[in-house]
Short mmCIF file of C-alpha atoms and ligand atoms in Angstrom, two decimals:
data_model
loop_
_atom_site.label_atom_id
_atom_site.label_comp_id
_atom_site.label_asym_id
_atom_site.label_seq_id
_atom_site.Cartn_x
_atom_site.Cartn_y
_atom_site.Cartn_z
CA MET A 1 -12.54 7.91 -11.41
CA ILE A 2 -14.33 9.53 -14.30
CA SER A 3 -12.31 10.94 -17.12
CA ASP A 4 -13.80 12.56 -20.20
CA SER A 5 -11.98 12.57 -23.51
CA PHE A 6 -10.78 16.17 -23.37
CA PRO A 7 -7.05 16.79 -23.35
CA ILE A 8 -5.56 17.40 -19.91
CA ALA A 9 -2.61 19.43 -18.69
CA ALA A 10 -0.68 19.74 -15.44
CA ILE A 11 2.67 20.64 -14.00
CA ALA A 12 4.20 17.18 -13.68
CA THR A 13 7.13 18.05 -11.44
CA ALA A 14 6.92 18.60 -7.68
CA PRO A 15 5.83 22.04 -6.50
CA GLY A 16 8.67 24.29 -5.45
CA ARG A 17 11.95 25.21 -7.07
CA GLY A 18 14.07 22.83 -9.07
CA GLY A 19 16.51 22.74 -11.95
CA ILE A 20 13.82 21.63 -14.35
CA GLY A 21 10.05 21.78 -14.33
CA VAL A 22 7.75 19.91 -16.70
CA VAL A 23 4.31 20.78 -18.02
CA ARG A 24 2.65 17.67 -19.38
CA ILE A 25 -0.30 17.55 -21.75
CA SER A 26 -2.13 14.43 -22.86
CA GLY A 27 -4.97 14.06 -25.33
CA LYS A 28 -5.92 14.10 -28.94
CA GLY A 29 -4.80 16.67 -31.52
CA LEU A 30 -2.10 18.42 -29.51
CA MET A 31 -0.04 19.73 -32.41
CA PRO A 32 -1.90 23.07 -32.62
CA ILE A 33 -1.03 23.68 -28.96
CA ALA A 34 2.61 22.87 -29.67
CA ARG A 35 2.59 25.28 -32.61
CA ALA A 36 1.06 28.03 -30.51
CA VAL A 37 3.26 27.67 -27.45
CA CYS A 38 6.57 26.60 -28.99
CA ARG A 39 8.43 28.77 -31.47
CA LEU A 40 8.77 26.16 -34.18
CA ASP A 41 9.56 28.39 -37.14
CA GLY A 42 7.34 26.42 -39.45
CA ARG A 43 8.64 23.00 -38.43
CA ASP A 44 6.61 20.38 -36.55
CA LEU A 45 7.71 18.50 -33.46
CA LYS A 46 9.14 15.12 -34.38
CA PRO A 47 7.85 12.32 -32.13
CA ARG A 48 10.36 11.26 -29.48
CA HIS A 49 12.81 13.98 -30.38
CA ALA A 50 13.88 16.75 -28.05
CA SER A 51 13.66 20.23 -29.58
CA TYR A 52 15.30 23.16 -27.84
CA LEU A 53 13.19 26.25 -28.39
CA ASP A 54 11.35 29.25 -26.96
CA PHE A 55 8.01 28.93 -25.19
CA VAL A 56 6.05 32.01 -26.19
CA ASN A 57 2.94 33.98 -25.34
CA ALA A 58 0.27 34.82 -27.89
CA ASP A 59 1.98 38.17 -28.51
CA GLY A 60 5.26 36.43 -29.22
CA SER A 61 6.97 37.40 -25.95
CA VAL A 62 9.14 34.65 -24.49
CA ILE A 63 8.04 32.85 -21.30
CA ASP A 64 11.02 30.53 -21.05
CA ARG A 65 13.39 28.54 -23.20
CA GLY A 66 13.54 24.77 -22.89
CA LEU A 67 12.90 21.38 -24.40
CA ALA A 68 9.73 20.22 -26.10
CA LEU A 69 9.03 16.51 -26.40
CA TYR A 70 6.20 15.06 -28.40
CA PHE A 71 4.92 11.47 -28.25
CA SER A 72 2.38 10.27 -30.76
CA ALA A 73 -0.42 7.91 -29.76
CA PRO A 74 -0.26 5.16 -28.65
CA ASN A 75 3.46 5.29 -27.92
CA SER A 76 3.31 7.38 -24.78
CA TYR A 77 2.77 6.99 -21.06
CA THR A 78 -0.97 7.54 -21.34
CA GLY A 79 -1.42 5.90 -24.71
CA GLU A 80 -2.65 9.25 -26.06
CA GLU A 81 -0.63 11.99 -27.71
CA VAL A 82 1.60 13.54 -25.08
CA LEU A 83 3.41 16.87 -25.13
CA GLU A 84 6.03 17.59 -22.49
CA LEU A 85 7.48 21.04 -22.10
CA GLN A 86 10.58 21.18 -19.94
CA GLY A 87 11.43 24.62 -18.66
CA HIS A 88 13.15 26.06 -15.64
CA GLY A 89 11.74 24.67 -12.43
CA GLY A 90 10.39 27.78 -10.75
CA PRO A 91 6.80 27.87 -9.50
CA VAL A 92 5.98 31.15 -11.24
CA VAL A 93 7.48 30.36 -14.62
CA MET A 94 5.87 26.90 -14.56
CA GLN A 95 2.47 28.40 -13.75
CA MET A 96 2.92 30.90 -16.61
CA LEU A 97 3.77 28.10 -19.01
CA LEU A 98 0.81 26.02 -17.86
CA ASN A 99 -1.56 28.96 -18.20
CA ARG A 100 -0.24 29.65 -21.67
CA CYS A 101 -0.88 26.03 -22.67
CA LEU A 102 -4.41 26.15 -21.26
CA GLU A 103 -5.05 29.33 -23.22
CA ALA A 104 -3.64 27.87 -26.43
CA GLY A 105 -5.65 24.67 -25.94
CA ARG A 106 -8.94 26.30 -25.03
CA GLU A 107 -10.39 25.67 -28.45
CA ILE A 108 -9.87 21.92 -28.22
CA GLY A 109 -11.15 21.80 -24.64
CA LEU A 110 -7.82 21.51 -22.84
CA ARG A 111 -8.36 21.50 -19.07
CA LEU A 112 -6.43 20.90 -15.86
CA ALA A 113 -5.82 17.24 -15.06
CA ASN A 114 -7.30 15.64 -11.95
CA PRO A 115 -4.96 13.86 -9.52
CA GLY A 116 -3.77 10.59 -11.01
CA GLU A 117 -5.57 11.25 -14.29
CA PHE A 118 -2.55 10.66 -16.54
CA THR A 119 -2.06 7.23 -14.97
CA PHE A 120 -5.78 6.55 -15.08
CA ARG A 121 -5.74 7.19 -18.82
CA ALA A 122 -2.75 4.85 -19.12
CA PHE A 123 -4.91 2.22 -17.38
CA GLN A 124 -7.87 2.95 -19.63
CA ASN A 125 -5.66 2.59 -22.67
CA ASP A 126 -4.19 -0.70 -21.43
CA LYS A 127 -0.74 0.73 -20.86
CA LEU A 128 -0.89 -0.46 -17.27
CA ASP A 129 -3.19 -2.75 -15.32
CA LEU A 130 -4.68 -1.70 -12.02
CA ALA A 131 -1.94 -3.21 -9.85
CA GLN A 132 0.71 -1.52 -11.98
CA ALA A 133 -1.08 1.81 -11.82
CA GLU A 134 -1.09 1.49 -8.04
CA ALA A 135 2.62 0.67 -8.15
CA VAL A 136 3.27 4.01 -9.84
CA SER A 137 1.99 5.88 -6.81
CA ASP A 138 3.68 3.41 -4.45
CA LEU A 139 6.99 4.09 -6.12
CA ILE A 140 6.52 7.83 -5.84
CA GLU A 141 5.49 7.50 -2.19
CA ALA A 142 8.07 4.89 -1.18
CA SER A 143 9.86 5.95 1.99
CA THR A 144 12.48 3.20 2.05
CA GLU A 145 14.74 1.61 -0.53
CA ALA A 146 13.11 -1.75 0.06
CA ALA A 147 9.64 -0.32 -0.65
CA ALA A 148 10.88 1.47 -3.78
CA LYS A 149 12.45 -1.72 -5.09
CA LEU A 150 9.25 -3.68 -4.61
CA ALA A 151 7.17 -0.94 -6.22
CA THR A 152 9.41 -1.06 -9.28
CA GLN A 153 8.92 -4.80 -9.49
CA SER A 154 5.14 -4.41 -9.31
CA LEU A 155 5.31 -1.68 -11.91
CA SER A 156 7.17 -3.96 -14.26
CA GLY A 157 4.30 -6.40 -13.85
CA ALA A 158 5.74 -9.03 -11.49
CA PHE A 159 2.76 -8.98 -9.14
CA SER A 160 0.27 -8.85 -12.00
CA GLN A 161 1.94 -11.85 -13.60
CA THR A 162 1.73 -13.86 -10.42
CA ILE A 163 -1.96 -13.02 -10.12
CA GLY A 164 -2.36 -13.80 -13.82
CA THR A 165 -0.87 -17.26 -13.34
CA LEU A 166 -3.29 -17.97 -10.50
CA VAL A 167 -6.19 -16.79 -12.63
CA GLU A 168 -5.13 -19.07 -15.46
CA GLN A 169 -5.03 -22.05 -13.15
CA VAL A 170 -8.53 -21.24 -11.92
CA ILE A 171 -9.76 -20.79 -15.48
CA HIS A 172 -8.32 -24.13 -16.48
CA LEU A 173 -10.19 -25.87 -13.69
CA ARG A 174 -13.37 -23.97 -14.49
CA MET A 175 -13.12 -25.04 -18.10
CA LEU A 176 -13.04 -28.68 -17.07
CA VAL A 177 -15.96 -28.30 -14.70
CA GLU A 178 -18.12 -26.23 -16.99
CA ALA A 179 -17.55 -28.58 -19.89
CA THR A 180 -18.81 -31.38 -17.67
CA LEU A 181 -21.83 -29.34 -16.63
CA ASP A 182 -22.71 -28.89 -20.29
CA PHE A 183 -22.59 -32.62 -20.91
CA PRO A 184 -24.29 -34.05 -17.86
CA GLU A 185 -24.18 -37.62 -19.02
CA GLU A 186 -20.43 -37.56 -18.62
CA GLU A 187 -20.69 -36.11 -15.17
CA ILE A 188 -20.15 -39.38 -13.40
CA GLU A 189 -17.06 -39.37 -11.34
CA PHE A 190 -15.88 -36.16 -12.92
CA LEU A 191 -14.10 -35.04 -9.81
CA GLU A 192 -12.26 -38.35 -9.61
CA LYS A 193 -11.24 -38.56 -13.21
CA SER A 194 -10.09 -35.02 -13.71
CA ASN A 195 -8.06 -34.77 -10.54
CA ALA A 196 -10.03 -31.60 -9.84
CA ARG A 197 -9.31 -31.88 -6.15
CA GLY A 198 -5.59 -32.12 -6.78
CA GLN A 199 -5.69 -29.11 -9.09
CA LEU A 200 -7.69 -27.13 -6.59
CA GLN A 201 -5.24 -27.97 -3.84
CA ALA A 202 -2.34 -26.81 -6.01
CA ILE A 203 -4.10 -23.48 -6.63
CA ARG A 204 -4.80 -23.05 -2.94
CA ASP A 205 -1.15 -23.73 -2.12
CA SER A 206 0.04 -21.14 -4.64
CA LEU A 207 -2.48 -18.61 -3.38
CA GLU A 208 -1.37 -19.21 0.19
CA LYS A 209 2.19 -18.43 -0.81
CA VAL A 210 1.22 -15.28 -2.71
CA LEU A 211 -0.78 -14.10 0.28
CA GLN A 212 2.20 -14.64 2.53
CA GLN A 213 4.49 -12.68 0.19
CA ALA A 214 1.89 -9.96 -0.24
CA GLY A 215 1.33 -9.73 3.51
CA GLN A 216 5.02 -9.19 4.11
CA GLY A 217 5.14 -6.59 1.37
CA ALA A 218 2.12 -4.81 2.83
CA LEU A 219 4.07 -4.47 6.07
CA LEU A 220 6.84 -2.71 4.18
CA ARG A 221 4.28 -0.35 2.73
CA GLU A 222 2.05 0.39 5.67
CA GLY A 223 4.35 -0.30 8.60
CA LEU A 224 3.31 -0.89 12.16
CA LYS A 225 1.59 1.53 14.53
CA VAL A 226 3.11 1.22 18.01
CA VAL A 227 1.60 3.16 20.90
CA LEU A 228 3.56 3.85 24.09
CA ALA A 229 1.21 3.93 27.07
CA GLY A 230 1.69 3.96 30.82
CA LEU A 231 1.62 6.02 33.97
CA PRO A 232 3.29 9.43 34.01
CA ASN A 233 7.06 9.48 34.43
CA VAL A 234 7.70 5.82 33.61
CA GLY A 235 9.85 6.82 30.64
CA LYS A 236 7.59 6.71 27.58
CA SER A 237 9.09 9.79 25.98
CA SER A 238 12.57 8.55 26.86
CA LEU A 239 11.75 5.31 25.04
CA LEU A 240 10.54 7.20 21.98
CA ASN A 241 13.78 9.18 21.95
CA ALA A 242 15.83 6.02 22.37
CA LEU A 243 14.05 4.36 19.44
CA ALA A 244 14.30 7.47 17.27
CA GLY A 245 17.92 8.06 18.21
CA SER A 246 17.25 11.75 18.84
CA ASP A 247 15.48 13.98 21.31
CA VAL A 248 12.12 14.10 19.62
CA ALA A 249 10.05 14.40 22.78
CA ILE A 250 10.58 16.45 25.93
CA VAL A 251 11.75 14.39 28.89
CA THR A 252 11.56 15.75 32.43
CA ALA A 253 11.17 14.36 35.92
CA ILE A 254 7.82 16.17 36.14
CA ALA A 255 4.83 13.83 35.92
CA GLY A 256 2.57 14.89 33.08
CA THR A 257 5.28 16.26 30.78
CA THR A 258 3.81 14.92 27.55
CA ARG A 259 0.44 16.36 26.62
CA ASP A 260 -0.17 15.83 22.94
CA LYS A 261 0.61 12.71 20.91
CA ILE A 262 4.03 12.69 19.29
CA THR A 263 4.57 10.38 16.33
CA GLU A 264 7.95 9.46 14.96
CA THR A 265 8.54 6.91 12.22
CA ILE A 266 11.60 4.76 12.59
CA HIS A 267 12.77 1.97 10.32
CA VAL A 268 13.80 -1.43 11.56
CA GLU A 269 15.19 -3.63 8.80
CA GLY A 270 13.34 -1.47 6.32
CA ILE A 271 9.96 -1.80 8.07
CA PRO A 272 8.43 1.56 8.94
CA ILE A 273 7.42 1.61 12.59
CA HIS A 274 5.27 4.54 13.62
CA VAL A 275 5.99 5.08 17.30
CA ILE A 276 3.40 7.18 19.10
CA ASP A 277 4.27 8.73 22.45
CA THR A 278 1.29 9.73 24.55
CA ALA A 279 0.36 11.57 27.71
CA GLY A 280 0.87 9.48 30.85
CA ILE A 281 -2.38 8.02 32.12
CA ARG A 282 -3.66 9.06 35.52
CA GLU A 283 -6.95 9.78 37.18
CA ASP A 284 -8.72 12.97 36.22
CA ALA A 285 -8.36 14.25 39.76
CA GLU A 286 -4.57 13.88 39.60
CA ALA A 287 -4.14 15.45 36.20
CA SER A 288 -2.75 18.94 36.55
CA ASP A 289 -5.15 20.65 34.17
CA GLU A 290 -7.60 20.51 31.29
CA VAL A 291 -4.77 20.17 28.75
CA GLU A 292 -3.47 17.02 30.38
CA ARG A 293 -6.97 15.55 30.63
CA ILE A 294 -7.46 16.04 26.90
CA GLY A 295 -4.04 14.48 26.36
CA ILE A 296 -5.06 11.41 28.33
CA SER A 297 -8.24 10.95 26.33
CA ARG A 298 -6.08 11.14 23.21
CA THR A 299 -3.90 8.40 24.65
CA TRP A 300 -6.88 6.08 24.81
CA ALA A 301 -7.93 7.01 21.30
CA ALA A 302 -4.42 6.17 20.06
CA VAL A 303 -4.47 2.85 21.91
CA GLU A 304 -7.66 1.90 20.07
CA GLN A 305 -5.90 2.42 16.72
CA ALA A 306 -2.67 0.65 17.63
CA ASP A 307 -1.22 -2.45 15.99
CA VAL A 308 0.88 -3.00 19.11
CA VAL A 309 0.72 -1.38 22.54
CA LEU A 310 3.82 -0.99 24.67
CA HIS A 311 2.79 -0.73 28.29
CA ILE A 312 5.71 0.95 30.02
CA LEU A 313 6.33 0.37 33.72
CA ASP A 314 8.98 1.55 36.11
CA ALA A 315 11.07 -1.52 37.00
CA SER A 316 12.48 0.23 40.05
CA ARG A 317 8.97 0.62 41.47
CA GLY A 318 7.17 -2.52 40.37
CA PRO A 319 3.57 -2.72 39.18
CA THR A 320 0.92 -0.58 40.84
CA ARG A 321 -2.86 -0.77 41.06
CA ALA A 322 -3.02 1.99 38.46
CA ASP A 323 -0.98 -0.17 36.07
CA GLU A 324 -3.49 -2.98 36.49
CA ASP A 325 -6.28 -0.54 35.69
CA ILE A 326 -4.51 0.41 32.49
CA VAL A 327 -4.05 -3.22 31.44
CA ALA A 328 -7.71 -3.90 32.14
CA ARG A 329 -8.69 -1.14 29.73
CA LEU A 330 -6.41 -2.22 26.86
CA PRO A 331 -8.27 -3.77 23.92
CA ALA A 332 -7.72 -7.53 23.97
CA ARG A 333 -7.21 -7.78 20.20
CA VAL A 334 -4.07 -5.60 20.22
CA PRO A 335 -0.78 -7.39 20.98
CA LEU A 336 0.82 -6.14 24.18
CA ILE A 337 4.45 -5.76 25.15
CA ARG A 338 5.12 -4.94 28.78
CA ILE A 339 8.24 -2.82 29.05
CA TRP A 340 10.03 -2.76 32.38
CA ASN A 341 12.01 0.44 32.05
CA LYS A 342 14.76 1.91 34.24
CA ILE A 343 16.57 -1.39 34.88
CA ASP A 344 19.68 0.68 35.56
CA LEU A 345 17.94 1.67 38.80
CA SER A 346 16.29 -1.65 39.60
CA GLY A 347 19.29 -3.86 38.92
CA HIS A 348 17.41 -6.17 36.53
CA LYS A 349 19.33 -7.59 33.58
CA PRO A 350 18.18 -6.70 30.09
CA GLY A 351 16.04 -9.54 28.81
CA ILE A 352 12.86 -10.74 27.16
CA GLU A 353 10.22 -13.20 28.31
CA LEU A 354 7.50 -14.53 26.05
CA LEU A 355 4.29 -15.13 28.01
CA ALA A 356 1.06 -16.63 26.78
CA ASP A 357 -0.78 -13.32 26.30
CA SER A 358 2.06 -10.81 26.14
CA THR A 359 5.79 -10.25 26.10
CA GLU A 360 7.88 -8.72 28.87
CA ILE A 361 11.05 -6.82 28.08
CA TYR A 362 13.51 -5.41 30.58
CA LEU A 363 15.43 -2.38 29.35
CA SER A 364 16.60 1.11 30.11
CA ALA A 365 15.50 3.84 27.76
CA ALA A 366 17.73 6.48 29.30
CA GLU A 367 20.82 4.27 29.21
CA ARG A 368 19.76 2.65 25.90
CA ILE A 369 20.21 -0.85 27.25
CA GLY A 370 18.15 -3.70 25.77
CA MET A 371 16.74 -1.63 22.92
CA ASP A 372 17.52 -4.28 20.31
CA LEU A 373 15.37 -6.80 22.15
CA LEU A 374 12.45 -4.43 21.66
CA ARG A 375 13.19 -3.80 17.99
CA GLN A 376 13.39 -7.51 17.23
CA GLU A 377 10.22 -8.24 19.17
CA LEU A 378 8.36 -5.57 17.19
CA LEU A 379 9.46 -7.24 13.97
CA ARG A 380 8.38 -10.62 15.29
CA ILE A 381 4.93 -9.35 16.26
CA ALA A 382 4.61 -7.70 12.87
CA GLY A 383 5.16 -11.14 11.37
CA TRP A 384 8.32 -10.09 9.59
CA GLN A 385 10.41 -12.96 8.34
CA GLN A 386 13.52 -12.57 6.33
CA THR A 387 12.90 -15.35 3.89
CA GLY A 388 14.82 -14.03 0.93
CA GLU A 389 11.67 -14.79 -1.06
CA SER A 390 10.39 -12.17 -3.42
CA LEU A 391 7.72 -9.98 -1.85
CA TYR A 392 4.91 -7.94 -3.30
CA LEU A 393 4.25 -4.41 -2.14
CA ALA A 394 0.60 -5.23 -1.69
CA ARG A 395 -2.13 -2.88 -0.62
CA GLU A 396 -4.93 -3.63 1.78
CA ARG A 397 -7.23 -3.95 -1.25
CA HIS A 398 -5.05 -6.71 -2.69
CA LEU A 399 -4.88 -8.57 0.61
CA LEU A 400 -8.67 -8.41 0.96
CA ALA A 401 -9.15 -9.74 -2.56
CA LEU A 402 -6.60 -12.51 -2.04
CA ARG A 403 -8.24 -13.55 1.22
CA ALA A 404 -11.70 -13.48 -0.35
CA ALA A 405 -10.40 -15.67 -3.19
CA GLN A 406 -8.93 -17.99 -0.60
CA ASP A 407 -12.32 -18.29 1.13
CA HIS A 408 -14.07 -19.15 -2.12
CA LEU A 409 -11.48 -21.80 -2.91
CA ALA A 410 -11.87 -23.24 0.60
CA LEU A 411 -15.62 -23.49 0.01
CA ALA A 412 -14.96 -25.10 -3.35
CA ALA A 413 -12.77 -27.66 -1.63
CA GLN A 414 -15.58 -28.46 0.80
CA LEU A 415 -18.02 -28.86 -2.08
CA ALA A 416 -15.56 -31.11 -3.89
CA GLU A 417 -15.85 -33.50 -0.98
CA GLN A 418 -19.55 -33.96 -1.75
CA ARG A 419 -18.93 -35.84 -4.97
CA ASP A 420 -20.37 -34.59 -8.21
CA SER A 421 -23.82 -33.57 -6.96
CA ALA A 422 -22.57 -30.11 -6.03
CA LEU A 423 -20.62 -29.54 -9.19
CA ASP A 424 -22.50 -26.38 -10.16
CA LEU A 425 -21.85 -24.85 -6.76
CA PHE A 426 -18.23 -25.89 -7.05
CA ALA A 427 -18.03 -24.08 -10.39
CA GLU A 428 -19.66 -21.01 -8.89
CA GLU A 429 -17.10 -20.76 -6.08
CA LEU A 430 -14.32 -20.99 -8.64
CA ARG A 431 -15.93 -18.20 -10.61
CA LEU A 432 -16.14 -16.01 -7.51
CA ALA A 433 -12.52 -16.72 -6.63
CA GLN A 434 -11.48 -15.72 -10.13
CA GLU A 435 -13.51 -12.53 -9.89
CA GLN A 436 -11.65 -11.57 -6.72
CA LEU A 437 -8.27 -12.24 -8.30
CA ASN A 438 -9.23 -10.30 -11.39
CA SER A 439 -10.22 -7.34 -9.29
CA ILE A 440 -6.55 -6.96 -8.34
CA THR A 441 -5.40 -6.26 -11.87
CA GLY A 442 -8.73 -4.79 -12.93
CA ALA A 443 -9.15 -7.34 -15.70
CA PHE A 444 -12.67 -7.73 -16.96
CA THR A 445 -14.22 -10.93 -15.84
CA SER A 446 -17.20 -12.58 -17.41
CA ASP A 447 -16.61 -12.54 -21.14
CA ASP A 448 -12.91 -13.21 -21.02
CA LEU A 449 -13.55 -16.72 -19.74
CA LEU A 450 -15.46 -17.52 -22.91
CA GLY A 451 -12.69 -16.02 -24.94
CA VAL A 452 -10.13 -18.23 -23.30
CA ILE A 453 -12.28 -21.32 -23.68
CA PHE A 454 -12.82 -20.79 -27.39
CA SER A 455 -9.30 -19.73 -28.13
CA ARG A 456 -7.93 -22.89 -26.58
CA PHE A 457 -10.40 -25.33 -28.08
CA CYS A 458 -11.09 -25.91 -31.70
CA ILE A 459 -14.63 -26.66 -32.86
CA GLY A 460 -15.15 -30.31 -33.43
CA LYS A 461 -13.11 -31.45 -30.52
N1 GTP B 1 17.44 6.07 35.55
C1 GTP B 1 16.60 6.11 34.53
N2 GTP B 1 15.77 7.14 34.38
C2 GTP B 1 14.93 7.16 33.36
C3 GTP B 1 14.89 6.11 32.40
N3 GTP B 1 13.95 6.40 31.48
C4 GTP B 1 13.42 7.59 31.82
N4 GTP B 1 13.99 8.04 32.97
C5 GTP B 1 13.70 9.30 33.67
O1 GTP B 1 12.35 9.28 34.08
C6 GTP B 1 11.81 10.62 34.04
C7 GTP B 1 10.54 10.63 33.19
O2 GTP B 1 10.88 10.31 31.84
P1 GTP B 1 9.91 10.62 30.65
O3 GTP B 1 10.47 9.95 29.46
O4 GTP B 1 9.62 12.06 30.55
O5 GTP B 1 8.61 9.86 31.14
P2 GTP B 1 7.16 9.85 30.48
O6 GTP B 1 6.59 8.50 30.73
O7 GTP B 1 7.20 10.32 29.09
O8 GTP B 1 6.38 10.88 31.39
P3 GTP B 1 5.07 11.75 31.05
O9 GTP B 1 5.27 12.39 29.72
O10 GTP B 1 5.00 12.73 32.15
O11 GTP B 1 3.92 10.82 31.08
C8 GTP B 1 12.90 11.49 33.44
O12 GTP B 1 13.56 12.13 34.52
C9 GTP B 1 13.83 10.52 32.80
O13 GTP B 1 15.16 10.97 32.75
C10 GTP B 1 15.79 5.01 32.57
O14 GTP B 1 15.86 4.06 31.78
N5 GTP B 1 16.61 5.09 33.64
MG1 MG B 2 6.36 11.85 28.14
#
């Protein structure tokens, strides 16, 4: 994101009607705007004090009456001066107030803020690191209590601190190695003497644990995409309705009822599960019309994107050739659950069987029998474990960086087996691992290592 140094303004509250609406301005030299827009009667706004006053147009006519809050730099969200005008939360009055601010701030270059620009400035001004800045939007977007709680923890810096501790451990090891590289005559048996291998192993263990906690948190954030696929009339839409607990999709005895994809997000133990109902799969020739054929091609597209596929079969009929054709076309990398539906007709008992390459579950969607078996199996496939450990609401970006760091440390461990001859390569892998970890919090890499080295050593030692 590029941000210039001009002051920025935006309506900070959600669009629509509400009790209160807030126009927020951040930048340098905001007092003239405050004087122009707020009827101050010769006073100035006192930092961190709420003043109840009129918001006025250039001609003195009143736009609204509300609270003005002023924060001086750097004691604000963005680290710049911030002016917040709280008026009545109507879209029109808010737009009028914003326009008035833009007009009053034209001379100092006040412009509309880009999405996320207030938080970006907070990051630029070291109010937040990158992971914390991301947590701000995660908190706003959280769809479950669990996700909101984890976002708050990340925002307070818990995740950043964990990453910071890992980085410090890596830096410590790098310091040892690089000192040795600078004094080659002492290189002999460095790896033995310094217990570098032991230290490296300890870092790898910690990283493994963080990755596990982050992976679980990522599940809470992203959820699991589950696609229901099968022949027409086997009960896919009934299963969606049973999972959702309401009649989301149309269910009829007519084959080919569902045409378009229907997605419904349910929550199982706080994990969002996006259940996607699709058109029943049958041969082109059997499909009733063009609409259904398009629906079927969408089914296959959805299957390609799935985290888990539920292949639904009619337990009262048994498997058919067409079912085998479907299985043959399913991507091998996607976990498969075979659902034998309609056990109320077939007389099977509800149950679950774990096979080598898939799971079989016997249930009845219409009668809502055996549904919990399915919910628990979805959690198991997602890798959800209730450990009671703290989790991190990680993003894909964080997981990628953690895994890349893990790979570099694994390479370093291999190099450490080759005695001291590969010490420079060992050091390089550590550096790369650190770079990956640093990318999570956005900390600058190369020079800070020197800083740490010199701040911890005194000359002459
Ligand atoms: N007895 C019984 N009937 C069921 C069960 N599940 C679904 N059905 C019936 O099977 C018929 C088809 O159900 P749907 O859920 O529409 O099937 P679908 O797989 O979505 O069908 P398409 O959308 O046409 O592909 C309906 O008449 C349902 O009432 C079940 O568990 N038991
Ligand atoms: Mg259907």
